[in-house]
Amino acid sequence: MNRNVLSAFFAMSLLFACSTKEKPATEHSVESSLADLKVYDGLEVTLFASEPMLTNPTNIDIDAKGRVWVCEAYNYRTELNPKNPVKDEGDRILILEDTDGDGKADKQTVFYQGKDINASLGICVLGNKIIVSCAPNVFVFTDEDGDDVPEKKEILYQGIQGVQHDHAVHSFNFAHDGRLYFTMGNEGKSLVDAKGDTVVDIHGNKVVTDGKPYRQGLVLRTALDGSNVEVVANNFRNNYEAAVDPYGTIWQSDNDDDGNKGTRINYVMEFGNYGYTNALTGEGWRARRTNMEKEIPLRHWYLNDPGNVPNLLQTGSGSPTGMTVYEGTLLPEIFYGQMIHAEPGHNVVRAYPVENDGAGYTATIVNILEGQNDQWFRPSDVAIAPDGSLFVADWYDPGVGGHQVGDLERGRIYRIAPPKNSYKTPSVSFENPDEAAKALLSPNAATRYLAWTALAKAGTSGEAALKKIWESSNARHRAQALWLLARLEAAGDAYISQALNDKDANIRITGIRVVRELKKDVVSLVTPLAKDPSPQVRRDVAIALRGNNSAEAATLWAELAAQHDGKDRWYLEALGLSADGNWDQRFMAWKQLASVDLKSAAAADIIWRSRSKYAIPLLADLIRSANDTDMLRYYRAFDFHSDPSKQQALIKLALDSKGEKAMYALKHMDATKATITPALTAKLNEVLKLYENKIEYVEMVKAFKLQSKAPDLLALGIHYPDSLAGKEALKVVSEWGKYDMYKQVVAKKNPEELMPLLKGLQAQMYDKKIIAIVQNIALDSSYSLSVRNAAIRSFGGNGESEKALLELAKEKKIPKDLTNAAASVFQNIWRPDMRAEAAKYVPLPSTKGGTSLPDINELASKKGDAIKGKEVFKNICSTCHQVNGDGTNFGPGLSEIGDKLPKNAIYKSILYPDQGISFGYEGYSLKLKDGTEAFGMITSESESEIEIVYMTNKQTVKKIDVVSKTQLGSSLMPSNLQAGMTEEELVDLVEYLNELKKK
């Protein structure tokens, strides 16, 4: 599934031991689970299949016969969970069938079993061909004789990274336009064809997420044979499944870095960047930047940056998985034509009814099926049967993916329909166009595929049947017919013309998309729509013009841009995506229009979004007259310009401005390319004085390489060791190699300076020279005991310094009066082998008070004191985690952990952290050229640098200095966290965490 919504507990892992005996069997029985489910009014949920017929379903599809195809993942993440039982034969693709008409599966067929499909995450039934997504491969199985046994297994794509990873390749879906859509999460990284060549998409770009131009997660589409691959949009985290409606509009979900309440639903605007990382550098969303969003859920997606498509809906926490668009009529009308979505993190299946909003949309949440008390209900996928009923796959587990599985014996599939509605599959035929046209309107995708291919093959002989649909009153059905009618050799253009002139905006949009797909003359066909009353139609006109460098296209774009109202971000981003690659031409065409008011909010928007060199002086003018909020917006826009004139514009701004405006002008110029005149030097000194002791001061001193300011940086680090400014100041001192300045402070032996210096330098204990300075303090008895203890504690939190302290222990150089401080460091080392070795030389504490804990089931049955537990959290857990903003933002936030995990799973997360590691919070070891090692969680990675963090220690490493990068198999969370608590305190802590729920 997606990732462990359950958030990596404490310092990274939300992990629990594998056990199916946490509660009495009746509490997890099929009957108990079914009774616990709450379904939307007017609907009924019934059980279609359960264990032992199937276990651990990750993805399902339903064929035209009404049979349910299932990807099982019994062998899920076995390389990370060696204690889990394993099926040596590999995982299975199952076909489940109800042969006696009682609504329950009574026949199970194993279509395929093998280790090559372990933990597959996608299945798509296309007649006798079955597409199975299982990184590093996408397979096509062919059942040539219809006996439910494949005669062929071929590779469609390969080279996908993230093997057995939830963030790799997901399922394929057949869309109404006759193409296949699929997604790759941010671990997929590349796509290679069956011959071993990196796929080049139809835009001429390699499908590699190296930032040239694509980043992170992708939405892709392809022809039915796998050719003509197109990256539709990029820069998602783990977009799980793309669902496409009859008009060709693409919908999906995407999940955040655990615990940041940034899970989202997307309308996927073609060519769009969706902001999981910095579009310019690839830096993670935590990186400092001008105009950074105030709220983390928004900051998570760089939403304030020009060039990032907005989110349709942000749903807070979660672990979104399978999605479909409902094209049936069996369910209540509120679900007609809407997304239906599995959200296992919150134990719910939802719909998101959509309404138009300018050039985009708004959406609300309507629950269809939810677990009321049983948090093991984990819906992993949804699919629509031929009769219009909704099927839900239930992974049924204490947790949700994230490299971990807690139950291997269970799995369910439910059917949702009106009460007492029998499951009967309508008979369909594809032998003549009339029957195939009827089947084309099926709510079931596998049926539509067979109908679509039959009608496409029929050509002109199918026109009459399709024309009846085209002339009907149902717009969604008409769009389905249009995709085929437009392909007719003789009559296709006439149908396209009708569509572009249709009274329904969605049909006009479909017509534009058909024009693009069939590579018609875009400019001539869409020009009449340049002033369409629908901003959504104009949005698609703009997108259709992308890549067209003709003067006519520029004129048309200018007309579209002149209609921007200054309030519609969707429309603005469509204009931006349209102009990419032709900004100078398009911008000047717009600027020359007599109707353009350059002082209007609409014009300011376009200047802000533009990448044209002609926008640079206008951007500077906007800053001069802007208020403080808008000023930040415009300064950030300068980062997206590369023309050399940018430097001169910023220098002039700096010289003409005072205070904050001057500071930002200096901050956004490239100091290495600026001509440093006496006037600029004077301005720089003026601003530095104004921002003394602040992070901006440090940033400017570093950018302009003002090494004469090194003493000021040292003083800042000593006076403000806990602040970002103080820590960064000391890092700059070290980067400049001025270690003698530290030695001068050390030589004075003044505790009032030494204690804060040690605290400030702890973030640099990967540096051997810093380690040596701190070690000399620790071992020199002429310093006070408090200073020496502080020096020893500084060794914690970095691999290099911890290894150095271990060497001191081996050599018996740690004095007895420092052993407690050393033990506290060793106790919290994440590496089990180092902890065990350290225990040979420095005694480590066991549980607090030396008592053994009872069985987890017994612990889970105990009632604690949540008020006391909050204090335990503050004392022990807040060094890595936040609850409602309090604590350290290192591991995932735990503000809603009680909604996501039952008590026994929380206990397991604390006591057994190494039995699974939540995605995005894995530990990495970086071996560097100088022989040192950096380890921790990678929070940002650009083309040139890697930012790696362990607890409060952050280290930036240049990629050219990295010899190797290895993902670690152990959790970053200490495995003996309970050693710092009594049993009572542990019970209180879990009680507190269990009560942290969404309000």
Short mmCIF file of C-alpha atoms in Angstrom, two decimals, residues 404-550:
data_model
loop_
_atom_site.label_atom_id
_atom_site.label_comp_id
_atom_site.label_asym_id
_atom_site.label_seq_id
_atom_site.Cartn_x
_atom_site.Cartn_y
_atom_site.Cartn_z
CA GLN A 404 5.46 -3.46 7.46
CA VAL A 405 2.65 -5.98 7.85
CA GLY A 406 1.18 -7.03 11.16
CA ASP A 407 -1.24 -9.74 10.01
CA LEU A 408 -0.62 -12.27 7.27
CA GLU A 409 -3.68 -14.47 7.68
CA ARG A 410 -6.54 -12.13 6.80
CA GLY A 411 -7.94 -10.17 3.90
CA ARG A 412 -11.46 -9.32 2.77
CA ILE A 413 -13.38 -8.07 -0.21
CA TYR A 414 -16.70 -6.31 0.30
CA ARG A 415 -19.51 -5.38 -2.08
CA ILE A 416 -21.53 -2.19 -1.67
CA ALA A 417 -24.96 -1.90 -3.31
CA PRO A 418 -28.54 -1.00 -2.38
CA PRO A 419 -30.08 -3.37 0.21
CA LYS A 420 -31.06 -6.84 -1.01
CA ASN A 421 -29.52 -6.14 -4.41
CA SER A 422 -28.32 -9.43 -5.92
CA TYR A 423 -24.95 -9.56 -7.61
CA LYS A 424 -25.70 -10.33 -11.24
CA THR A 425 -23.44 -9.53 -14.16
CA PRO A 426 -25.29 -8.16 -17.20
CA SER A 427 -24.73 -10.12 -20.37
CA VAL A 428 -22.78 -8.19 -22.97
CA SER A 429 -21.75 -8.79 -26.55
CA PHE A 430 -19.15 -7.17 -28.72
CA GLU A 431 -20.02 -8.98 -31.94
CA ASN A 432 -21.87 -6.07 -33.56
CA PRO A 433 -21.51 -2.29 -33.17
CA ASP A 434 -24.89 -1.80 -31.52
CA GLU A 435 -24.07 -4.27 -28.73
CA ALA A 436 -20.53 -2.93 -28.39
CA ALA A 437 -21.85 0.65 -28.16
CA LYS A 438 -24.17 -0.43 -25.37
CA ALA A 439 -21.25 -2.10 -23.57
CA LEU A 440 -19.16 1.05 -24.00
CA LEU A 441 -21.40 2.71 -21.42
CA SER A 442 -20.77 0.06 -18.80
CA PRO A 443 -19.65 1.29 -15.38
CA ASN A 444 -16.99 -1.42 -15.51
CA ALA A 445 -13.62 -0.52 -17.07
CA ALA A 446 -12.81 -4.03 -18.33
CA THR A 447 -16.12 -4.11 -20.21
CA ARG A 448 -15.50 -0.66 -21.67
CA TYR A 449 -12.09 -1.78 -22.88
CA LEU A 450 -13.57 -4.68 -24.85
CA ALA A 451 -16.26 -2.43 -26.27
CA TRP A 452 -13.80 0.33 -27.15
CA THR A 453 -11.41 -1.98 -28.97
CA ALA A 454 -14.29 -3.62 -30.87
CA LEU A 455 -15.66 -0.25 -31.98
CA ALA A 456 -12.21 1.09 -32.87
CA LYS A 457 -11.71 -1.97 -35.06
CA ALA A 458 -15.18 -1.59 -36.62
CA GLY A 459 -14.33 1.90 -37.89
CA THR A 460 -17.06 3.42 -40.06
CA SER A 461 -19.37 0.44 -39.55
CA GLY A 462 -19.67 1.47 -35.91
CA GLU A 463 -20.49 5.12 -36.64
CA ALA A 464 -24.28 4.76 -36.57
CA ALA A 465 -24.28 3.11 -33.16
CA LEU A 466 -21.90 5.67 -31.73
CA LYS A 467 -23.82 8.53 -33.30
CA LYS A 468 -26.90 7.55 -31.31
CA ILE A 469 -24.90 8.02 -28.14
CA TRP A 470 -23.42 11.27 -29.45
CA GLU A 471 -26.89 12.67 -30.03
CA SER A 472 -28.13 11.67 -26.57
CA SER A 473 -28.57 14.06 -23.63
CA ASN A 474 -25.98 12.43 -21.34
CA ALA A 475 -22.79 14.50 -21.63
CA ARG A 476 -20.55 11.84 -20.10
CA HIS A 477 -21.80 9.23 -22.57
CA ARG A 478 -21.44 11.69 -25.45
CA ALA A 479 -17.80 12.25 -24.49
CA GLN A 480 -17.19 8.50 -24.52
CA ALA A 481 -18.56 8.29 -28.06
CA LEU A 482 -16.56 11.32 -29.22
CA TRP A 483 -13.19 9.70 -28.52
CA LEU A 484 -14.08 7.03 -31.09
CA LEU A 485 -16.08 9.13 -33.57
CA ALA A 486 -13.20 11.59 -33.90
CA ARG A 487 -11.01 8.76 -35.19
CA LEU A 488 -13.22 8.05 -38.19
CA GLU A 489 -11.21 8.78 -41.30
CA ALA A 490 -13.93 10.57 -43.25
CA ALA A 491 -16.29 11.93 -40.61
CA GLY A 492 -13.94 12.47 -37.66
CA ASP A 493 -13.25 16.15 -38.33
CA ALA A 494 -16.96 16.89 -38.49
CA TYR A 495 -17.52 15.40 -35.05
CA ILE A 496 -14.57 17.34 -33.67
CA SER A 497 -16.06 20.54 -35.07
CA GLN A 498 -19.39 19.74 -33.46
CA ALA A 499 -17.70 19.10 -30.15
CA LEU A 500 -15.77 22.37 -30.22
CA ASN A 501 -19.04 24.22 -30.81
CA ASP A 502 -21.14 22.24 -28.34
CA LYS A 503 -23.21 24.06 -25.71
CA ASP A 504 -21.72 21.87 -22.94
CA ALA A 505 -18.34 23.15 -21.73
CA ASN A 506 -17.15 19.65 -20.85
CA ILE A 507 -17.77 18.50 -24.41
CA ARG A 508 -15.82 21.48 -25.73
CA ILE A 509 -12.98 20.53 -23.35
CA THR A 510 -13.11 16.95 -24.60
CA GLY A 511 -12.98 18.25 -28.17
CA ILE A 512 -9.80 20.21 -27.42
CA ARG A 513 -8.19 17.13 -25.89
CA VAL A 514 -9.19 15.02 -28.89
CA VAL A 515 -7.58 17.61 -31.19
CA ARG A 516 -4.34 17.31 -29.24
CA GLU A 517 -4.33 13.52 -29.09
CA LEU A 518 -4.97 13.18 -32.81
CA LYS A 519 -2.38 15.86 -33.61
CA LYS A 520 -4.76 18.08 -35.54
CA ASP A 521 -4.05 21.72 -36.38
CA VAL A 522 -4.43 23.02 -32.85
CA VAL A 523 -4.21 26.76 -33.44
CA SER A 524 -6.84 26.95 -36.18
CA LEU A 525 -9.25 24.65 -34.36
CA VAL A 526 -9.09 26.21 -30.90
CA THR A 527 -8.85 29.88 -31.91
CA PRO A 528 -12.66 30.31 -31.85
CA LEU A 529 -12.58 29.23 -28.18
CA ALA A 530 -10.10 31.91 -27.09
CA LYS A 531 -12.92 33.97 -25.56
CA ASP A 532 -15.07 31.09 -24.43
CA PRO A 533 -17.25 32.01 -21.43
CA SER A 534 -15.92 28.98 -19.53
CA PRO A 535 -12.52 29.55 -17.89
CA GLN A 536 -12.06 25.77 -17.88
CA VAL A 537 -12.38 25.69 -21.66
CA ARG A 538 -9.89 28.56 -21.95
CA ARG A 539 -7.61 26.67 -19.57
CA ASP A 540 -7.49 23.75 -21.99
CA VAL A 541 -7.02 26.06 -24.96
CA ALA A 542 -3.94 27.42 -23.21
CA ILE A 543 -2.58 23.95 -22.49
CA ALA A 544 -3.16 22.96 -26.11
CA LEU A 545 -0.85 25.78 -27.23
CA ARG A 546 2.15 24.52 -25.26
CA GLY A 547 5.19 24.00 -27.43
CA ASN A 548 3.79 25.93 -30.38
CA ASN A 549 6.24 28.75 -31.20
CA SER A 550 4.21 30.34 -33.98
#
